[in-house]
Amino acid sequence: MSATTTPTLRARDYLSDIKPIWCPGCGHFGVLSALTKALAYLERPKEDTAVISGIGCSSRLPAYLDCYGFHGLHGRALPLATGLKVARPDLTVIVAGGDGDGFSIGGNHFLHACRRNIDLCYIVMDNAVYGMTKGQASPTTPPDWTRSPLTPNGPGIPVFRPAAIALAAGAGFIARGFSGDPHGLSELIARAILHPGFAFVHVLSPCRTFRPDDQSDWKQGVHPFTDRARCDAEAVPALRVDDDGMGIGVLHEADPKAHSGPKDTLADADRAAAIDRIEAELEV
Amino acid sequence: MSATTTPTLRARDYLSDIKPIWCPGCGHFGVLSALTKALAYLERPKEDTAVISGIGCSSRLPAYLDCYGFHGLHGRALPLATGLKVARPDLTVIVAGGDGDGFSIGGNHFLHACRRNIDLCYIVMDNAVYGMTKGQASPTTPPDWTRSPLTPNGPGIPVFRPAAIALAAGAGFIARGFSGDPHGLSELIARAILHPGFAFVHVLSPCRTFRPDDQSDWKQGVHPFTDRARCDAEAVPALRVDDDGMGIGVLHEADPKAHSGPKDTLADADRAAAIDRIEAELEV
Amino acid sequence: MTRRTSDHSQPITVAISGSGGSGALTAGSILLAAAQRCDRYGLMMRAAGPQVRGGESVAILRIGPTPVTNIGDRVDLLAALDWRNIERFVDELPLDSDSLILFDPDSGPIPDLIAASGAEQRGVRFANQAKAQPEGRANMVAVGVAGSAIGLSLTALSEAAGEILANKPVETVRATQACISAGYPKPALAAETAPTRPARRRWRLSGNAAAGLGALRAGVDFVAAYPITPASEMLEWLAPQLERIGGNLVQAEDELAAVSMLVGASFGGVPALTATSGPGLSLMTEGIGLAVASETPIVVVDVARGGPSTGLPTKSEQADLDQALYGLHGEAPHLVLAPLDVGDCAFTTEWASRLAERLQTAAIVLSDQALGQTRAVIDPPAAAPPVPGRKRIDQDRAEQAPSTAGTAGTAGTAGTAGTAGTAEESPAKTAFARYRQSADGISPMSIPGEAGLTYTADGLAHDERGTPSSNAAHHRAQLAKLADKLSGHDYGDAWARRDRGDDYTHRNGSRPISLVTWGSSWGAVQEAAMRLREQGVAVQTIALRLLAPLQHEAMRRALADSEVLVVEINASGQLFRYLHAERVLPSAARSFARPGPLPLRPAEILNSVRELFGPPELERTEAAAISGAGSSRRLGGQA
Amino acid sequence: MTRRTSDHSQPITVAISGSGGSGALTAGSILLAAAQRCDRYGLMMRAAGPQVRGGESVAILRIGPTPVTNIGDRVDLLAALDWRNIERFVDELPLDSDSLILFDPDSGPIPDLIAASGAEQRGVRFANQAKAQPEGRANMVAVGVAGSAIGLSLTALSEAAGEILANKPVETVRATQACISAGYPKPALAAETAPTRPARRRWRLSGNAAAGLGALRAGVDFVAAYPITPASEMLEWLAPQLERIGGNLVQAEDELAAVSMLVGASFGGVPALTATSGPGLSLMTEGIGLAVASETPIVVVDVARGGPSTGLPTKSEQADLDQALYGLHGEAPHLVLAPLDVGDCAFTTEWASRLAERLQTAAIVLSDQALGQTRAVIDPPAAAPPVPGRKRIDQDRAEQAPSTAGTAGTAGTAGTAGTAGTAEESPAKTAFARYRQSADGISPMSIPGEAGLTYTADGLAHDERGTPSSNAAHHRAQLAKLADKLSGHDYGDAWARRDRGDDYTHRNGSRPISLVTWGSSWGAVQEAAMRLREQGVAVQTIALRLLAPLQHEAMRRALADSEVLVVEINASGQLFRYLHAERVLPSAARSFARPGPLPLRPAEILNSVRELFGPPELERTEAAAISGAGSSRRLGGQA
Ligand SMILES: Cc1ncc(C[n+]2csc(CCOP(=O)(O)OP(=O)(O)O)c2C)c(N)n1
Ligand SMILES: Cc1ncc(C[n+]2csc(CCOP(=O)(O)OP(=O)(O)O)c2C)c(N)n1
Ligand code: SF4
Ligand code: SF4
Ligand SMILES: [Mg+2]
Ligand SMILES: [Mg+2]
């Protein structure tokens, strides 16, 4: 379906003319920039790329790109993208959202997308808070964070570990990036897009407004991830026990198993003939 | 709230007079029996015990017990039980259901119940199939199982690994049992009930009708689980990579952290006074 | 032979009952397959006890020489293989003194509850006769006896057994055929053993399969769903067929995922459908609302069961109409349709899918257990009326070109976001106005892969480009468009199935009667109407296939100057309330509404008509004595 | 000073606008707090641009000597700190030639869109005056100017600033007070600087807080919820208060979990409530249906926003009524209530919670953004009428004892499952009949911990013990009980707030007018009614607080012999349709329904009344010229 010859696009050609509603200094700007870089690097035609999201500050991203996009329901970006990719395997489908969207309300789809291994690139812009709804705790918020009146004593629950869950659920590609390093991040995103199967990119993307300290804490804290997660298809996988949640890089990459290519779609006439055969079987 | 002196109860005293609708030979009978044994062993008063379930053959269990019970919604047993336990910390709350109920539609609540670590005992009767809806593939069904017309080529997805997910999500107690060994199973259930916090018991409980081979395969295949899962609160946990899904026993048991005991409930008069104070603050 | 079983010019209702493992349902399936071979029409319902598998069960068939639309008022012939737990089925087995009971005297005496009907009783030693055959089974002897009683040929029964047992070893099939033959009265006439070939093309399928077929006919190539009774068979029928035509079925982790998967596939240009039942429909409402707001076509088939909550998973009720019409938050106009019989499941699902595509909206198709799980022998269902497909950019351009001057609201296709600053973000330069206001309310829809037409679909209130906006004018324009594109479409005649008989006029000064209904109730209503006409009553039936948008004017015209009775199977009269809300009913209209799970019987409607409008000449038609259907709540017009 | 701003006997509407960081909202909060100190009434709404945080915003207040029920027709005084993106707010800032604009000449000329109103313009160098104070801020100078213009004392403004900025360093507070004083016209009279003490007890709170308070008053001790705009503040208000009274709030992983948590807590005997908005309500419908079917009390507060789908998260609309009434699958009768003003959020939420407990059902409370996020100074809301608590076993026994003979349907408390074989499983021996049929439809409810009263609650159709059953009689009995217990309850007078004025009669041969409304529209409706009465029109208002079950007879009586206009803020006239569905409206009733997101203004209703019923003496009331509210859709009675 893609146009015959596309002129080479620069990163900014992937941007739409719509101005983000994000607060100044929001980490999500870095993700937007990294994504456009990755698309330009991979020379993906804009019209063959679809960016699907849920609801949240992070999930506003699709409209800021000049690709096809869908700003869907809170927590349901992955299934929407799954439907699109299964129906249209020719497209590059990128899924984007927040930690609330992906790990709280969307947790089940995250689990099952990892298992189902459809060829999607899933970028979670984790700011350890619900930005859009004005600063409640998310699954990745530390248990002792008391700044939300909804949880005045802090959420009190150990943080959700996205990479560990993804690994246990069977994801074939797991990376962690930092929005403060859009260059490194764009490389991770590009590799995730190229990975034939479900690829998860966990991005530390600070919320300037509701978690103002993360920006500098994370800038200080991130470091390259050195060892790879072990994954044995027959057994239970393990991330190295020294993953401290700040290791940046590709954490796990499974043998890219040959994906069953797109199904042959039938020509209209063949489809009609197939239906005739089905109907004939209803007779004696 | 429990009665003053309860006479010692035998396992069968925990059974109601309602006859299970299960097929002859269904694995769930073994779980029912193991649960009554565990309750009798622990001498839990029937009226202080609540058994909460979702929907499925397995989820029919509560009515077969003479405890309090709730046969709720498909996939939502854990949140219902969470509400009950938070509101009524004095009760012993047991949650029961199937692999479809717990790992497919209920997957998100499973993740978050493991994290939230409320003192529940969650028994999943895993028969690797949707029994109640007549034999579709569940998350634990092998990818090449072609006996459901809904997935004529088999589900084609690697099985969901409940223990690994529970571990990654932070569950403090993880055990695996076999309904063909109700004695061993009752011991695991008793330990799970005693564990102060969220305790997950994964039970291999064959469906005689839709997966007739499991009964004997599992009887042959189960073996004691020898090594414990490592879990380091600061890092990512790992099950020993040689967990083949058939290891029976306690797979992981975290340090039973002191649970914050039940909150003091206010007497009615104190409550009214507190509300008066709240109202007074609305004035200048 | 009773009067009723010996008269094969009228439909006959036969039931086969037995305990777990007795094979009552297989026997029923063979009878239905044989009926098809004998050029009959028919349908088969089933009921079972609470056991998940293998408990007692009953197959109830009605077979006749003309299309069979409902299960009738009573069981003419009951073949009881044994009596185990038969009391569970008394409500489903209305017997009376004209009925005939064939029972195995070796399995004990007839239970009082059954005997009380006064039906003729005849002992047949099913089990004993079966024993005479190697591997013989009592149920197959019953097939022979019952098959002959309702006029099916021995050859047809044998062939049907061969088909139904095709997966069994050949010896089993032979033994079966021997048993059938043993049960069949000797000597079988030559005609009864001649090879069969139905004179006319006739289909045998369930409503669930028919709905699946309708989806395929409409071009549905993507299905995502989560199993639920009684919708699963529709999905299980579709899965292998989609394989054959190159489509896809995804078994989702839950209904929330399923509905969002549809939205994704459809956004990608592939018509998409799911099937579910009440609890699943509840979980899908948020996703259906997204389809409506983002104008992405999807189809949701609700094979309704009894409610509320988990309710009655294996039984029928028409109680999801409220939710289908009104269950979305915010103002979210969408399509609601209901098939009227097994074959119509194909027609209506096809039509709904085509309309959804054209109108870029969500369609809910309200089937139910009584349609979905009933297997029927029917004439092949007609194709749905043609509906143009999605409005793609070229069609939109063609439409605009000649009429730019005349039509209100036609902005450029590559439009701008309206006056500066009214949209949330900065105005568009050249972007595609995916949600452009147009004369018919339908905007051009690009699909991924089309260059220069990229856009972001959105469930937030948005301007013509899809950019989120909380501007009041944008919101009003969006809401008006969503409503107008539906109400402005010309749905033609298919909105209802209407029958006025030959003589629908005023008579002896009394006004004619309009029986208004929807969905699976149509069958009993139309039979009731037929009988009323035989008794000289002028009556028309109006069975709504298109429930939303309601065809107000057509309805008002159709009902003018008649007594109106609205018939449905739910406790509160949901259609009745809806029609009042839409102000198409005269204030004196009456309601006959009673809950499930029992199938609607024509006699119930006849009795209601007699009570409410009672022309004195109307015979009282007794519902069979043991039917539990009597205590319906009736709502009078009170305004 | 214009006519309107100088007359402090009438309510005055003031707006403060400014770009991100200008502090317009803080200024508004101080004005409201000062009004409370000056023994005034008032309310404050806010609007903001699309930026997640820190974009341009407006605080709109209406302050008056008598209770302020709505935001009025126009802005009397606009204090514009700057003009950045002010065009986004023109719809929210209806100005006319009697309005006064205070603006900072240093921030550029008045934009045309604003100047077009013809309002009086007066330059005040806010920023420049602020600079004179260390740490001074322009918005606080504006507080001084605007505060004095609407008649608030300088002392009150200073004290209010101290309260609102309590968490700031003391120097900031001092600087603020200095700026306020700098803006306040000199010399301030002695009375204006005397310490304040409101003569009467008066509260300042938002509708969300009031709803939270109502929940606490009713005994709610358990809340589970998932954040969503505009309901989050209700939860954020409740969380610390529940800490204080020993209750619990669980932040759930999603709304599906939240609603099931309520069911669990309530099953455990603890009254439970959640708050959400449209998308969350959609996700909760399955769980609400479980509460209904299992007869477990829960309360769901829907703080509605604009729809459909994600819609307009920060704006108001009354478009979730359909879903609240009809959104559950199957027949699932439940309670639907709507608070009528900020204070009534307490009354109605309390009443709803008590009714849910008593009637063992789910209650949906339909608040909306316009109530929830409005802060108001009000008289303390009344307590809800007393309602007996859950029917526990002792009450049930007491009820039964004297009347065993007389009452239909009273089986023994430890009942049996009915006739043998009708329940799914074997009959009960001594088990507790949790769902026993009783005279008032309300069964005894035990709670865990009570010995000898164990039972299993179930969402499947069930018999009196709760044992799943697909028996028709059990199903009918269950449905009838669910409906009857609601319709049989005596709700007293609180079902609506009614006002007939002093002189509600026929006049010059024309019938009086009934304005029927619900929820947040009440405020504008009651002001419209007041003005109509001033113009000599006989008019009554009926604002429904209890929407379901509808009080049919009372409604019919109340509306008898009047012209009826149904007023609401949604596109399709949801209340109007509902009242027709329930057959309480005369067929000539008319509808005034228009979508959000703009607040309803009394003038809109006056104009509609004039157009539809136009007694010639009625003045035409112009809605302010730039208000975008004119294009409402009106549905006439057509039946
Ligand atoms: C069903 C539903 N529930 C709740 C919401 C409200 N809501 C909108 S965004 C959001 C959380 C966003 O957090 P996250 O995904 O982390 O994104 P961020 O804003 O932090 O980037 C919530 C709870 C909603 N829109 N829909
Ligand atoms: C929302 C919803 N979706 C689907 C169903 C249908 N349903 C009932 S039980 C079940 C699966 C049961 O499987 P499992 O939990 O493994 O239990 P089993 O019967 O195998 O013991 C399904 C899909 C339902 N009741 N509700
Ligand atoms: S609230 Fe936080 S996440 Fe949202 S836009 Fe602002 S900085 Fe970014
Ligand atoms: S279908 Fe399977 S799981 Fe269900 S009762 Fe029968 S054997 Fe057990
Ligand atoms: Mg976040
Ligand atoms: Mg299972």
mmCIF file of C-alpha atoms and ligand atoms in Angstrom, chain B residues 28 55-58 74 98-101 105 127 129-133, chain C residues 226-228 255 279-280 283 305, chain D residues 286, ligand 2:
data_model
loop_
_atom_site.group_PDB
_atom_site.id
_atom_site.type_symbol
_atom_site.label_atom_id
_atom_site.label_comp_id
_atom_site.label_asym_id
_atom_site.label_seq_id
_atom_site.Cartn_x
_atom_site.Cartn_y
_atom_site.Cartn_z
ATOM 1 C CA HIS B 28 -12.115 -30.013 41.231
ATOM 2 C CA ILE B 55 -17.191 -17.901 37.193
ATOM 3 C CA GLY B 56 -16.281 -21.322 35.811
ATOM 4 C CA CYS B 57 -16.652 -24.932 36.869
ATOM 5 C CA SER B 58 -13.981 -24.375 39.496
ATOM 6 C CA HIS B 74 -15.871 -13.949 35.824
ATOM 7 C CA GLY B 98 -9.998 -21.426 37.317
ATOM 8 C CA ASP B 99 -7.150 -20.739 34.958
ATOM 9 C CA GLY B 100 -9.407 -18.842 32.587
ATOM 10 C CA ASP B 101 -10.910 -16.848 35.405
ATOM 11 C CA ILE B 105 -9.839 -12.260 32.095
ATOM 12 C CA ASN B 127 -7.169 -27.538 34.126
ATOM 13 C CA VAL B 129 -9.018 -25.292 29.568
ATOM 14 C CA TYR B 130 -12.276 -23.379 29.855
ATOM 15 C CA GLY B 131 -14.422 -26.151 31.227
ATOM 16 C CA MET B 132 -17.644 -24.280 31.860
ATOM 17 C CA THR B 133 -17.902 -22.860 28.351
ATOM 18 C CA TYR C 226 -13.850 -14.167 24.363
ATOM 19 C CA PRO C 227 -15.886 -17.351 24.866
ATOM 20 C CA ILE C 228 -19.257 -17.051 26.532
ATOM 21 C CA GLU C 255 -14.038 -8.746 26.243
ATOM 22 C CA PRO C 279 -21.823 -9.958 30.860
ATOM 23 C CA GLY C 280 -19.488 -9.514 27.902
ATOM 24 C CA LEU C 283 -17.607 -5.075 29.483
ATOM 25 C CA ARG C 305 -29.306 -15.012 27.809
ATOM 26 C CA GLU D 286 -21.094 -5.503 35.076
HETATM 27 C C1 LIG E 2 -17.565 -11.447 31.401
HETATM 28 C C2 LIG E 2 -17.732 -12.876 31.105
HETATM 29 N N1 LIG E 2 -17.140 -13.378 30.021
HETATM 30 C C3 LIG E 2 -17.262 -14.682 29.731
HETATM 31 C C4 LIG E 2 -17.994 -15.505 30.524
HETATM 32 C C5 LIG E 2 -18.162 -16.963 30.157
HETATM 33 N N2 LIG E 2 -17.371 -17.859 30.953
HETATM 34 C C6 LIG E 2 -17.894 -18.485 32.018
HETATM 35 S S1 LIG E 2 -16.810 -19.530 32.753
HETATM 36 C C7 LIG E 2 -15.622 -19.170 31.616
HETATM 37 C C8 LIG E 2 -14.285 -19.841 31.621
HETATM 38 C C9 LIG E 2 -14.082 -20.756 32.737
HETATM 39 O O1 LIG E 2 -12.803 -21.290 32.664
HETATM 40 P P1 LIG E 2 -11.951 -21.493 33.960
HETATM 41 O O2 LIG E 2 -11.898 -20.257 34.750
HETATM 42 O O3 LIG E 2 -10.654 -22.074 33.557
HETATM 43 O O4 LIG E 2 -12.803 -22.518 34.831
HETATM 44 P P2 LIG E 2 -13.116 -24.049 34.566
HETATM 45 O O5 LIG E 2 -14.512 -24.078 34.049
HETATM 46 O O6 LIG E 2 -12.142 -24.558 33.572
HETATM 47 O O7 LIG E 2 -12.972 -24.687 35.895
HETATM 48 C C10 LIG E 2 -16.075 -18.248 30.702
HETATM 49 C C11 LIG E 2 -15.280 -17.753 29.583
HETATM 50 C C12 LIG E 2 -18.612 -14.935 31.643
HETATM 51 N N3 LIG E 2 -19.370 -15.646 32.484
HETATM 52 N N4 LIG E 2 -18.453 -13.640 31.897
#
